[in-house]
PDB file of C-alpha atoms and ligand atoms in Angstrom:
ATOM      1  CA  MET A 288      74.566 262.056 150.914  1.00 83.00           C
ATOM      2  CA  THR A 289      78.068 261.413 152.264  1.00 94.00           C
ATOM      3  CA  ASP A 290      78.706 257.665 152.765  1.00 97.00           C
ATOM      4  CA  ARG A 291      79.719 256.657 156.278  1.00 98.00           C
ATOM      5  CA  TYR A 292      82.432 254.174 157.284  1.00 98.00           C
ATOM      6  CA  ALA A 293      84.134 253.456 160.595  1.00 98.00           C
ATOM      7  CA  VAL A 294      86.737 251.421 162.420  1.00 98.00           C
ATOM      8  CA  ILE A 295      85.439 249.632 165.499  1.00 98.00           C
ATOM      9  CA  GLY A 296      87.556 248.297 168.366  1.00 98.00           C
ATOM     10  CA  ASN A 297      88.359 248.528 172.064  1.00 98.00           C
ATOM     11  CA  PRO A 298      90.564 250.472 172.634  1.00 97.00           C
ATOM     12  CA  ILE A 299      90.323 252.574 169.465  1.00 97.00           C
ATOM     13  CA  ALA A 300      91.756 256.034 170.232  1.00 96.00           C
ATOM     14  CA  HIS A 301      95.210 255.033 168.905  1.00 94.00           C
ATOM     15  CA  SER A 302      93.869 253.884 165.507  1.00 96.00           C
ATOM     16  CA  LYS A 303      95.460 255.424 162.424  1.00 97.00           C
ATOM     17  CA  SER A 304      92.636 254.170 160.184  1.00 98.00           C
ATOM     18  CA  PRO A 305      90.560 257.413 160.233  1.00 98.00           C
ATOM     19  CA  GLN A 306      93.632 259.377 159.108  1.00 97.00           C
ATOM     20  CA  ILE A 307      94.548 256.813 156.416  1.00 98.00           C
ATOM     21  CA  HIS A 308      91.033 256.610 154.937  1.00 98.00           C
ATOM     22  CA  ALA A 309      90.590 260.395 155.010  1.00 98.00           C
ATOM     23  CA  ILE A 310      93.728 260.727 152.878  1.00 97.00           C
ATOM     24  CA  PHE A 311      92.558 257.906 150.538  1.00 98.00           C
ATOM     25  CA  ALA A 312      89.151 259.625 150.135  1.00 98.00           C
ATOM     26  CA  GLY A 313      90.815 262.944 149.289  1.00 97.00           C
ATOM     27  CA  LEU A 314      93.211 261.370 146.775  1.00 97.00           C
ATOM     28  CA  THR A 315      90.400 259.501 144.981  1.00 98.00           C
ATOM     29  CA  PHE A 316      87.668 262.191 145.281  1.00 98.00           C
ATOM     30  CA  GLN A 317      85.281 259.919 147.189  1.00 98.00           C
ATOM     31  CA  ASP A 318      82.411 261.551 149.083  1.00 97.00           C
ATOM     32  CA  MET A 319      82.744 259.631 152.361  1.00 98.00           C
ATOM     33  CA  ARG A 320      83.292 260.067 156.081  1.00 98.00           C
ATOM     34  CA  TYR A 321      85.291 257.637 158.249  1.00 98.00           C
ATOM     35  CA  GLU A 322      85.101 257.654 162.032  1.00 98.00           C
ATOM     36  CA  ALA A 323      86.368 255.612 165.015  1.00 98.00           C
ATOM     37  CA  ILE A 324      83.843 253.772 167.184  1.00 98.00           C
ATOM     38  CA  LEU A 325      84.662 252.465 170.661  1.00 98.00           C
ATOM     39  CA  ALA A 326      82.391 249.470 171.329  1.00 98.00           C
ATOM     40  CA  PRO A 327      81.902 247.982 174.801  1.00 98.00           C
ATOM     41  CA  LEU A 328      83.576 244.557 175.081  1.00 98.00           C
ATOM     42  CA  ASP A 329      80.144 242.906 175.310  1.00 98.00           C
ATOM     43  CA  GLY A 330      78.460 245.229 172.812  1.00 98.00           C
ATOM     44  CA  PHE A 331      80.131 244.630 169.449  1.00 98.00           C
ATOM     45  CA  ALA A 332      77.119 243.295 167.488  1.00 98.00           C
ATOM     46  CA  ASP A 333      74.820 246.009 168.866  1.00 98.00           C
ATOM     47  CA  ALA A 334      77.312 248.721 167.886  1.00 98.00           C
ATOM     48  CA  VAL A 335      77.586 247.329 164.337  1.00 98.00           C
ATOM     49  CA  ARG A 336      73.799 247.156 163.957  1.00 98.00           C
ATOM     50  CA  ALA A 337      73.425 250.725 165.282  1.00 98.00           C
ATOM     51  CA  PHE A 338      75.956 251.925 162.713  1.00 98.00           C
ATOM     52  CA  ILE A 339      74.100 250.116 159.904  1.00 98.00           C
ATOM     53  CA  ALA A 340      70.794 251.639 161.101  1.00 97.00           C
ATOM     54  CA  ALA A 341      72.441 255.080 160.971  1.00 97.00           C
ATOM     55  CA  GLY A 342      73.337 254.527 157.301  1.00 96.00           C
ATOM     56  CA  GLY A 343      76.822 253.027 157.649  1.00 98.00           C
ATOM     57  CA  ARG A 344      78.174 251.347 154.482  1.00 98.00           C
ATOM     58  CA  GLY A 345      81.147 249.458 155.862  1.00 98.00           C
ATOM     59  CA  MET A 346      83.522 248.972 158.784  1.00 98.00           C
ATOM     60  CA  ASN A 347      87.029 247.993 159.664  1.00 98.00           C
ATOM     61  CA  VAL A 348      87.224 245.745 162.699  1.00 98.00           C
ATOM     62  CA  THR A 349      90.186 245.609 165.042  1.00 97.00           C
ATOM     63  CA  VAL A 350      91.175 244.084 168.397  1.00 95.00           C
ATOM     64  CA  PRO A 351      89.361 242.359 170.068  1.00 97.00           C
ATOM     65  CA  PHE A 352      86.417 241.989 167.688  1.00 98.00           C
ATOM     66  CA  LYS A 353      87.832 240.215 164.592  1.00 97.00           C
ATOM     67  CA  LEU A 354      86.456 236.816 165.656  1.00 97.00           C
ATOM     68  CA  GLY A 355      83.118 238.368 166.613  1.00 97.00           C
ATOM     69  CA  ALA A 356      82.925 240.039 163.203  1.00 98.00           C
ATOM     70  CA  CYS A 357      83.522 236.669 161.543  1.00 98.00           C
ATOM     71  CA  ALA A 358      80.600 235.192 163.494  1.00 98.00           C
ATOM     72  CA  LEU A 359      78.347 238.183 162.833  1.00 98.00           C
ATOM     73  CA  ALA A 360      78.796 238.227 159.042  1.00 98.00           C
ATOM     74  CA  ASP A 361      76.046 236.655 156.903  1.00 98.00           C
ATOM     75  CA  SER A 362      78.646 235.695 154.265  1.00 98.00           C
ATOM     76  CA  ARG A 363      82.453 235.504 154.266  1.00 98.00           C
ATOM     77  CA  SER A 364      85.216 235.550 151.658  1.00 98.00           C
ATOM     78  CA  PRO A 365      87.437 232.447 151.362  1.00 96.00           C
ATOM     79  CA  ARG A 366      90.380 234.377 152.850  1.00 96.00           C
ATOM     80  CA  ALA A 367      88.234 235.398 155.858  1.00 98.00           C
ATOM     81  CA  GLU A 368      87.164 231.760 156.297  1.00 97.00           C
ATOM     82  CA  ALA A 369      90.823 230.700 156.251  1.00 96.00           C
ATOM     83  CA  ALA A 370      91.814 233.427 158.708  1.00 97.00           C
ATOM     84  CA  LYS A 371      88.770 232.648 160.907  1.00 96.00           C
ATOM     85  CA  ALA A 372      88.769 236.417 161.440  1.00 96.00           C
ATOM     86  CA  VAL A 373      87.240 239.436 159.722  1.00 98.00           C
ATOM     87  CA  ASN A 374      88.784 242.911 159.567  1.00 98.00           C
ATOM     88  CA  THR A 375      86.441 244.372 156.913  1.00 98.00           C
ATOM     89  CA  LEU A 376      82.646 244.448 156.856  1.00 98.00           C
ATOM     90  CA  VAL A 377      80.627 245.486 153.811  1.00 98.00           C
ATOM     91  CA  PHE A 378      76.959 246.348 154.369  1.00 98.00           C
ATOM     92  CA  SER A 379      74.425 245.955 151.559  1.00 97.00           C
ATOM     93  CA  ALA A 380      70.808 245.024 150.964  1.00 95.00           C
ATOM     94  CA  THR A 381      71.828 241.345 151.007  1.00 95.00           C
ATOM     95  CA  GLY A 382      73.294 241.612 154.514  1.00 97.00           C
ATOM     96  CA  ILE A 383      76.689 241.824 156.209  1.00 98.00           C
ATOM     97  CA  HIS A 384      79.659 240.503 154.217  1.00 98.00           C
ATOM     98  CA  GLY A 385      82.932 239.757 156.027  1.00 98.00           C
ATOM     99  CA  ASP A 386      86.386 239.839 154.462  1.00 98.00           C
ATOM    100  CA  ASN A 387      89.971 239.875 155.705  1.00 98.00           C
ATOM    101  CA  THR A 388      92.498 242.155 154.011  1.00 98.00           C
ATOM    102  CA  ASP A 389      95.403 241.686 156.462  1.00 98.00           C
ATOM    103  CA  GLY A 390      97.193 239.020 154.416  1.00 98.00           C
ATOM    104  CA  ALA A 391      96.693 240.862 151.136  1.00 98.00           C
ATOM    105  CA  GLY A 392      98.047 243.975 152.868  1.00 98.00           C
ATOM    106  CA  LEU A 393     101.175 242.141 153.995  1.00 98.00           C
ATOM    107  CA  VAL A 394     101.751 240.622 150.549  1.00 98.00           C
ATOM    108  CA  ALA A 395     101.246 244.015 148.853  1.00 98.00           C
ATOM    109  CA  ASP A 396     103.741 245.645 151.225  1.00 98.00           C
ATOM    110  CA  LEU A 397     106.319 242.895 150.706  1.00 98.00           C
ATOM    111  CA  THR A 398     105.998 242.632 146.934  1.00 98.00           C
ATOM    112  CA  ARG A 399     105.163 246.199 145.843  1.00 97.00           C
ATOM    113  CA  ASN A 400     106.629 248.508 148.496  1.00 97.00           C
ATOM    114  CA  LEU A 401     109.632 246.398 149.500  1.00 97.00           C
ATOM    115  CA  GLY A 402     110.209 244.804 146.082  1.00 97.00           C
ATOM    116  CA  LEU A 403     110.448 241.228 147.366  1.00 97.00           C
ATOM    117  CA  ALA A 404     108.924 238.690 144.946  1.00 97.00           C
ATOM    118  CA  LEU A 405     107.846 235.746 147.110  1.00 98.00           C
ATOM    119  CA  ALA A 406     107.651 232.995 144.465  1.00 98.00           C
ATOM    120  CA  GLY A 407     110.362 230.405 145.094  1.00 98.00           C
ATOM    121  CA  LYS A 408     111.515 232.053 148.352  1.00 98.00           C
ATOM    122  CA  ARG A 409     112.064 230.472 151.780  1.00 98.00           C
ATOM    123  CA  ILE A 410     109.750 232.118 154.323  1.00 98.00           C
ATOM    124  CA  LEU A 411     109.875 231.768 158.103  1.00 98.00           C
ATOM    125  CA  LEU A 412     106.636 232.812 159.807  1.00 98.00           C
ATOM    126  CA  LEU A 413     106.969 233.266 163.578  1.00 98.00           C
ATOM    127  CA  GLY A 414     103.831 232.711 165.670  1.00 98.00           C
ATOM    128  CA  ALA A 415     100.743 230.528 165.427  1.00 97.00           C
ATOM    129  CA  GLY A 416      98.046 232.849 166.784  1.00 95.00           C
ATOM    130  CA  GLY A 417      95.510 234.986 164.962  1.00 93.00           C
ATOM    131  CA  ALA A 418      98.088 237.247 163.313  1.00 95.00           C
ATOM    132  CA  ALA A 419      99.947 234.294 161.736  1.00 97.00           C
ATOM    133  CA  ARG A 420      96.762 232.485 160.700  1.00 96.00           C
ATOM    134  CA  GLY A 421      95.451 235.672 159.099  1.00 95.00           C
ATOM    135  CA  VAL A 422      98.313 235.927 156.599  1.00 97.00           C
ATOM    136  CA  LEU A 423      99.007 232.266 155.934  1.00 97.00           C
ATOM    137  CA  LEU A 424      96.758 231.670 152.914  1.00 96.00           C
ATOM    138  CA  PRO A 425      97.765 234.871 151.029  1.00 97.00           C
ATOM    139  CA  LEU A 426     101.452 233.979 151.642  1.00 98.00           C
ATOM    140  CA  LEU A 427     100.959 230.411 150.324  1.00 98.00           C
ATOM    141  CA  GLU A 428      99.198 231.808 147.250  1.00 97.00           C
ATOM    142  CA  GLN A 429     102.461 233.572 146.338  1.00 98.00           C
ATOM    143  CA  GLN A 430     103.975 230.102 145.821  1.00 98.00           C
ATOM    144  CA  PRO A 431     107.082 230.315 147.993  1.00 98.00           C
ATOM    145  CA  ALA A 432     109.433 227.309 147.820  1.00 98.00           C
ATOM    146  CA  ALA A 433     109.039 226.754 151.562  1.00 98.00           C
ATOM    147  CA  LEU A 434     107.040 228.230 154.398  1.00 98.00           C
ATOM    148  CA  HIS A 435     108.166 227.272 157.899  1.00 98.00           C
ATOM    149  CA  LEU A 436     105.876 227.979 160.866  1.00 98.00           C
ATOM    150  CA  ALA A 437     107.757 228.364 164.149  1.00 98.00           C
ATOM    151  CA  ASN A 438     106.055 228.934 167.476  1.00 98.00           C
ATOM    152  CA  ARG A 439     106.890 228.913 171.188  1.00 98.00           C
ATOM    153  CA  THR A 440     104.150 226.323 171.712  1.00 98.00           C
ATOM    154  CA  THR A 441     105.145 223.755 169.083  1.00 98.00           C
ATOM    155  CA  ASP A 442     101.776 221.967 169.034  1.00 98.00           C
ATOM    156  CA  LYS A 443     100.039 225.112 167.804  1.00 98.00           C
ATOM    157  CA  ALA A 444     102.451 225.415 164.874  1.00 98.00           C
ATOM    158  CA  HIS A 445     101.870 221.756 163.962  1.00 98.00           C
ATOM    159  CA  ALA A 446      98.085 222.202 164.142  1.00 98.00           C
ATOM    160  CA  LEU A 447      98.222 225.243 161.866  1.00 98.00           C
ATOM    161  CA  ARG A 448     100.436 223.358 159.392  1.00 98.00           C
ATOM    162  CA  ASP A 449      98.017 220.421 159.334  1.00 98.00           C
ATOM    163  CA  GLU A 450      95.064 222.737 158.775  1.00 97.00           C
ATOM    164  CA  PHE A 451      96.671 224.458 155.766  1.00 98.00           C
ATOM    165  CA  ALA A 452      98.582 221.471 154.333  1.00 98.00           C
ATOM    166  CA  ALA A 453      96.019 220.851 151.590  1.00 97.00           C
ATOM    167  CA  ARG A 454      96.378 224.447 150.345  1.00 96.00           C
ATOM    168  CA  ALA A 455     100.164 224.564 150.202  1.00 97.00           C
ATOM    169  CA  GLY A 456     100.420 223.377 146.586  1.00 95.00           C
ATOM    170  CA  ALA A 457     104.085 222.963 145.636  1.00 96.00           C
ATOM    171  CA  CYS A 458     105.217 224.934 148.701  1.00 98.00           C
ATOM    172  CA  ARG A 459     106.972 222.872 151.402  1.00 98.00           C
ATOM    173  CA  LEU A 460     104.900 223.734 154.499  1.00 98.00           C
ATOM    174  CA  GLU A 461     106.769 222.888 157.703  1.00 98.00           C
ATOM    175  CA  ALA A 462     106.281 223.591 161.403  1.00 98.00           C
ATOM    176  CA  GLY A 463     108.137 223.365 164.692  1.00 98.00           C
ATOM    177  CA  GLY A 464     109.673 225.231 167.610  1.00 98.00           C
ATOM    178  CA  PHE A 465     112.341 227.957 167.646  1.00 98.00           C
ATOM    179  CA  ALA A 466     115.336 225.852 168.727  1.00 96.00           C
ATOM    180  CA  GLU A 467     115.074 223.457 165.775  1.00 95.00           C
ATOM    181  CA  LEU A 468     115.616 226.366 163.377  1.00 98.00           C
ATOM    182  CA  ALA A 469     119.354 226.192 164.075  1.00 97.00           C
ATOM    183  CA  GLY A 470     121.310 225.770 160.843  1.00 97.00           C
ATOM    184  CA  ARG A 471     118.421 226.877 158.609  1.00 97.00           C
ATOM    185  CA  GLN A 472     118.412 229.964 156.364  1.00 97.00           C
ATOM    186  CA  PHE A 473     115.501 232.036 155.080  1.00 98.00           C
ATOM    187  CA  ASP A 474     114.918 234.837 152.573  1.00 98.00           C
ATOM    188  CA  LEU A 475     112.131 236.367 154.629  1.00 98.00           C
ATOM    189  CA  VAL A 476     111.450 236.164 158.373  1.00 98.00           C
ATOM    190  CA  ILE A 477     108.079 237.576 159.498  1.00 98.00           C
ATOM    191  CA  ASN A 478     107.380 238.188 163.167  1.00 98.00           C
ATOM    192  CA  ALA A 479     103.669 237.506 163.731  1.00 98.00           C
ATOM    193  CA  THR A 480     104.073 236.770 167.454  1.00 98.00           C
ATOM    194  CA  ALA A 481     102.838 239.107 170.168  1.00 96.00           C
ATOM    195  CA  ALA A 482     106.384 239.240 171.608  1.00 97.00           C
ATOM    196  CA  SER A 483     107.032 242.800 170.341  1.00 94.00           C
ATOM    197  CA  LEU A 484     104.038 244.067 172.319  1.00 92.00           C
ATOM    198  CA  ALA A 485     105.788 242.887 175.501  1.00 95.00           C
ATOM    199  CA  ASP A 486     109.082 244.356 174.245  1.00 96.00           C
ATOM    200  CA  GLU A 487     110.531 240.884 173.831  1.00 97.00           C
ATOM    201  CA  ALA A 488     111.980 238.982 170.868  1.00 97.00           C
ATOM    202  CA  PRO A 489     111.255 235.344 170.013  1.00 98.00           C
ATOM    203  CA  PRO A 490     114.353 233.313 171.040  1.00 97.00           C
ATOM    204  CA  LEU A 491     115.781 232.611 167.577  1.00 97.00           C
ATOM    205  CA  PRO A 492     119.084 230.876 166.838  1.00 97.00           C
ATOM    206  CA  ALA A 493     121.734 232.943 165.023  1.00 96.00           C
ATOM    207  CA  GLY A 494     122.370 232.591 161.305  1.00 96.00           C
ATOM    208  CA  LEU A 495     118.776 232.505 160.024  1.00 97.00           C
ATOM    209  CA  TYR A 496     119.144 235.352 157.572  1.00 97.00           C
ATOM    210  CA  ALA A 497     120.293 234.489 154.042  1.00 96.00           C
ATOM    211  CA  PRO A 498     122.212 237.215 152.168  1.00 94.00           C
ATOM    212  CA  GLY A 499     119.724 239.810 150.840  1.00 93.00           C
ATOM    213  CA  SER A 500     116.967 238.624 153.167  1.00 97.00           C
ATOM    214  CA  LEU A 501     114.289 240.699 154.892  1.00 98.00           C
ATOM    215  CA  ALA A 502     113.255 240.795 158.553  1.00 98.00           C
ATOM    216  CA  TYR A 503     109.652 241.983 158.861  1.00 98.00           C
ATOM    217  CA  ASP A 504     107.782 242.826 162.064  1.00 98.00           C
ATOM    218  CA  MET A 505     104.004 243.230 161.823  1.00 97.00           C
ATOM    219  CA  VAL A 506     104.223 245.737 164.689  1.00 96.00           C
ATOM    220  CA  TYR A 507     104.948 249.274 163.508  1.00 94.00           C
ATOM    221  CA  GLY A 508     106.319 252.556 164.709  1.00 91.00           C
ATOM    222  CA  ARG A 509     109.561 251.445 166.328  1.00 92.00           C
ATOM    223  CA  GLU A 510     112.499 249.092 166.075  1.00 95.00           C
ATOM    224  CA  THR A 511     111.229 246.087 168.022  1.00 97.00           C
ATOM    225  CA  PRO A 512     113.578 243.669 169.860  1.00 97.00           C
ATOM    226  CA  PHE A 513     113.029 241.219 166.935  1.00 98.00           C
ATOM    227  CA  LEU A 514     114.236 243.827 164.416  1.00 98.00           C
ATOM    228  CA  ALA A 515     117.083 244.910 166.694  1.00 97.00           C
ATOM    229  CA  ALA A 516     118.249 241.283 166.914  1.00 97.00           C
ATOM    230  CA  ALA A 517     118.094 240.961 163.106  1.00 97.00           C
ATOM    231  CA  ARG A 518     120.082 244.196 162.728  1.00 96.00           C
ATOM    232  CA  ALA A 519     122.716 242.926 165.163  1.00 95.00           C
ATOM    233  CA  GLN A 520     123.154 239.765 163.051  1.00 91.00           C
ATOM    234  CA  GLY A 521     123.612 241.764 159.855  1.00 84.00           C
ATOM    235  CA  GLY A 522     122.651 240.578 156.372  1.00 77.00           C
ATOM    236  CA  ALA A 523     118.957 241.398 156.524  1.00 91.00           C
ATOM    237  CA  ARG A 524     116.954 244.438 155.476  1.00 97.00           C
ATOM    238  CA  LEU A 525     114.483 245.539 158.154  1.00 98.00           C
ATOM    239  CA  ALA A 526     110.834 246.552 157.826  1.00 98.00           C
ATOM    240  CA  ASP A 527     108.094 247.312 160.319  1.00 97.00           C
ATOM    241  CA  GLY A 528     104.361 246.755 159.730  1.00 98.00           C
ATOM    242  CA  LEU A 529     103.345 250.307 158.805  1.00 98.00           C
ATOM    243  CA  GLY A 530     103.207 249.405 155.120  1.00 98.00           C
ATOM    244  CA  MET A 531     100.985 246.413 155.916  1.00 98.00           C
ATOM    245  CA  LEU A 532      98.648 248.708 157.862  1.00 98.00           C
ATOM    246  CA  VAL A 533      98.325 251.111 154.931  1.00 98.00           C
ATOM    247  CA  GLU A 534      97.988 248.329 152.333  1.00 98.00           C
ATOM    248  CA  GLN A 535      95.279 246.426 154.260  1.00 98.00           C
ATOM    249  CA  ALA A 536      93.409 249.732 154.512  1.00 98.00           C
ATOM    250  CA  ALA A 537      93.740 250.254 150.756  1.00 98.00           C
ATOM    251  CA  GLU A 538      92.347 246.783 150.115  1.00 98.00           C
ATOM    252  CA  SER A 539      89.350 247.520 152.388  1.00 98.00           C
ATOM    253  CA  PHE A 540      88.844 250.860 150.637  1.00 98.00           C
ATOM    254  CA  PHE A 541      88.795 249.021 147.298  1.00 98.00           C
ATOM    255  CA  LEU A 542      86.157 246.568 148.572  1.00 98.00           C
ATOM    256  CA  TRP A 543      83.906 249.465 149.610  1.00 98.00           C
ATOM    257  CA  ARG A 544      84.483 251.979 146.820  1.00 98.00           C
ATOM    258  CA  GLY A 545      85.734 249.933 143.838  1.00 98.00           C
ATOM    259  CA  VAL A 546      88.699 252.322 143.580  1.00 98.00           C
ATOM    260  CA  ARG A 547      92.330 251.525 144.452  1.00 97.00           C
ATOM    261  CA  PRO A 548      93.840 254.464 146.341  1.00 98.00           C
ATOM    262  CA  PRO A 549      97.537 255.279 145.919  1.00 98.00           C
ATOM    263  CA  THR A 550      99.392 254.176 149.067  1.00 98.00           C
ATOM    264  CA  ALA A 551     102.862 255.709 148.653  1.00 97.00           C
ATOM    265  CA  PRO A 552     101.841 259.280 149.605  1.00 96.00           C
ATOM    266  CA  VAL A 553      99.982 257.977 152.669  1.00 97.00           C
ATOM    267  CA  LEU A 554     102.956 255.921 153.849  1.00 97.00           C
ATOM    268  CA  GLU A 555     105.204 258.931 153.334  1.00 95.00           C
ATOM    269  CA  GLN A 556     102.891 261.148 155.350  1.00 95.00           C
ATOM    270  CA  LEU A 557     102.583 258.635 158.220  1.00 95.00           C
ATOM    271  CA  ARG A 558     106.341 258.066 158.331  1.00 93.00           C
ATOM    272  CA  ALA A 559     106.865 261.828 158.553  1.00 92.00           C
ATOM    273  CA  THR A 560     104.647 262.121 161.630  1.00 85.00           C
TER     274      THR A 560
HETATM  275  P1  LIG B   6      97.623 237.321 167.820  1.00 67.35           P
HETATM  276  O1  LIG B   6      96.182 237.383 167.427  1.00 67.35           O
HETATM  277  O2  LIG B   6      98.284 238.658 167.949  1.00 67.35           O
HETATM  278  O3  LIG B   6      98.407 236.388 166.966  1.00 67.35           O
HETATM  279  P2  LIG B   6      97.474 235.329 169.907  1.00 67.35           P
HETATM  280  O4  LIG B   6      96.467 234.541 169.151  1.00 67.35           O
HETATM  281  O5  LIG B   6      97.331 235.486 171.391  1.00 67.35           O
HETATM  282  O6  LIG B   6      97.597 236.802 169.348  1.00 67.35           O
HETATM  283  O7  LIG B   6      98.908 234.701 169.574  1.00 67.35           O
HETATM  284  C1  LIG B   6     100.059 235.264 170.115  1.00 67.35           C
HETATM  285  C2  LIG B   6     101.245 234.604 169.445  1.00 67.35           C
HETATM  286  O8  LIG B   6     102.448 235.224 169.892  1.00 67.35           O
HETATM  287  C3  LIG B   6     101.376 233.146 169.778  1.00 67.35           C
HETATM  288  O9  LIG B   6     101.973 232.481 168.685  1.00 67.35           O
HETATM  289  C4  LIG B   6     102.313 233.180 170.998  1.00 67.35           C
HETATM  290  O10 LIG B   6     103.011 231.985 171.215  1.00 67.35           O
HETATM  291  P3  LIG B   6     102.280 230.772 172.040  1.00 67.35           P
HETATM  292  O11 LIG B   6     101.351 230.118 171.067  1.00 67.35           O
HETATM  293  O12 LIG B   6     103.396 229.892 172.453  1.00 67.35           O
HETATM  294  O13 LIG B   6     101.575 231.424 173.181  1.00 67.35           O
HETATM  295  C5  LIG B   6     103.260 234.243 170.534  1.00 67.35           C
HETATM  296  N1  LIG B   6     104.002 234.920 171.622  1.00 67.35           N
HETATM  297  C6  LIG B   6     103.503 235.754 172.542  1.00 67.35           C
HETATM  298  N2  LIG B   6     104.485 236.223 173.334  1.00 67.35           N
HETATM  299  C7  LIG B   6     105.641 235.667 172.906  1.00 67.35           C
HETATM  300  C8  LIG B   6     107.014 235.751 173.302  1.00 67.35           C
HETATM  301  N3  LIG B   6     107.396 236.526 174.305  1.00 67.35           N
HETATM  302  N4  LIG B   6     107.933 235.048 172.593  1.00 67.35           N
HETATM  303  C9  LIG B   6     107.551 234.273 171.557  1.00 67.35           C
HETATM  304  N5  LIG B   6     106.278 234.128 171.152  1.00 67.35           N
HETATM  305  C10 LIG B   6     105.334 234.823 171.794  1.00 67.35           C
END
């Protein structure tokens, strides 16, 4: 029987996950079906249970249910615990297992697709909400020299720093506001704020980009005001979050099927459309 998987969210019509997983399944000869499920805002747990009852094997979870999925899971991976959010559910006889592949997806995109080794680098992570929290542990595990958290609301950046301080190892984990970044330079600047969604850019001082650095926006599909500002400064390569989307999907696919799908042909196909 064909194994069933789905992405669940609200809204969900825009999701590229069904297309991505259909290509993965074809490339790896997996007998599976992957659909999109729109759950009512107050009906997430019921929709998951209905999918399990119908034979579902696993799910991707997107906005606004990642916290709900974390609460619903019977067990969680350490990276899901750190993120306090779950984007991948695995269903088995032992219950619902929750994982989070967003950070691994970002790291895979940065290191494999964009060729940026993170060990010893200076990273600036913009934002202190769910998107930033979700990638913090996997970034620290790459052993950068420094990771600086900058957020509009400074207290939230400090709180996130304090929470992860014990896991920073040799990495210098710092936090603050945007203005105090003046005079600093970074090898990688990641925009994990929601500013791009409002067509705004975080108010960054000039001169942040070291020669050969990379400006990365987790939002995909267009040049955001953050990327446009980085381009105007010169010096930095630019990348949107499409590679992260495909890589987090590949990591979920691996959790479900035990097979790592090739991602390059999928990225190529999505970029072409
Ligand atoms: P997400 O789960 O996408 O991270 P969130 O938890 O609501 O969403 O967090 C949104 C993040 O984007 C926060 O860091 C927010 O800054 P504040 O903590 O100061 O609210 C940041 N953000 C949103 N709009 C922004 C803007 N226009 N400029 C800079 N930062 C912005």
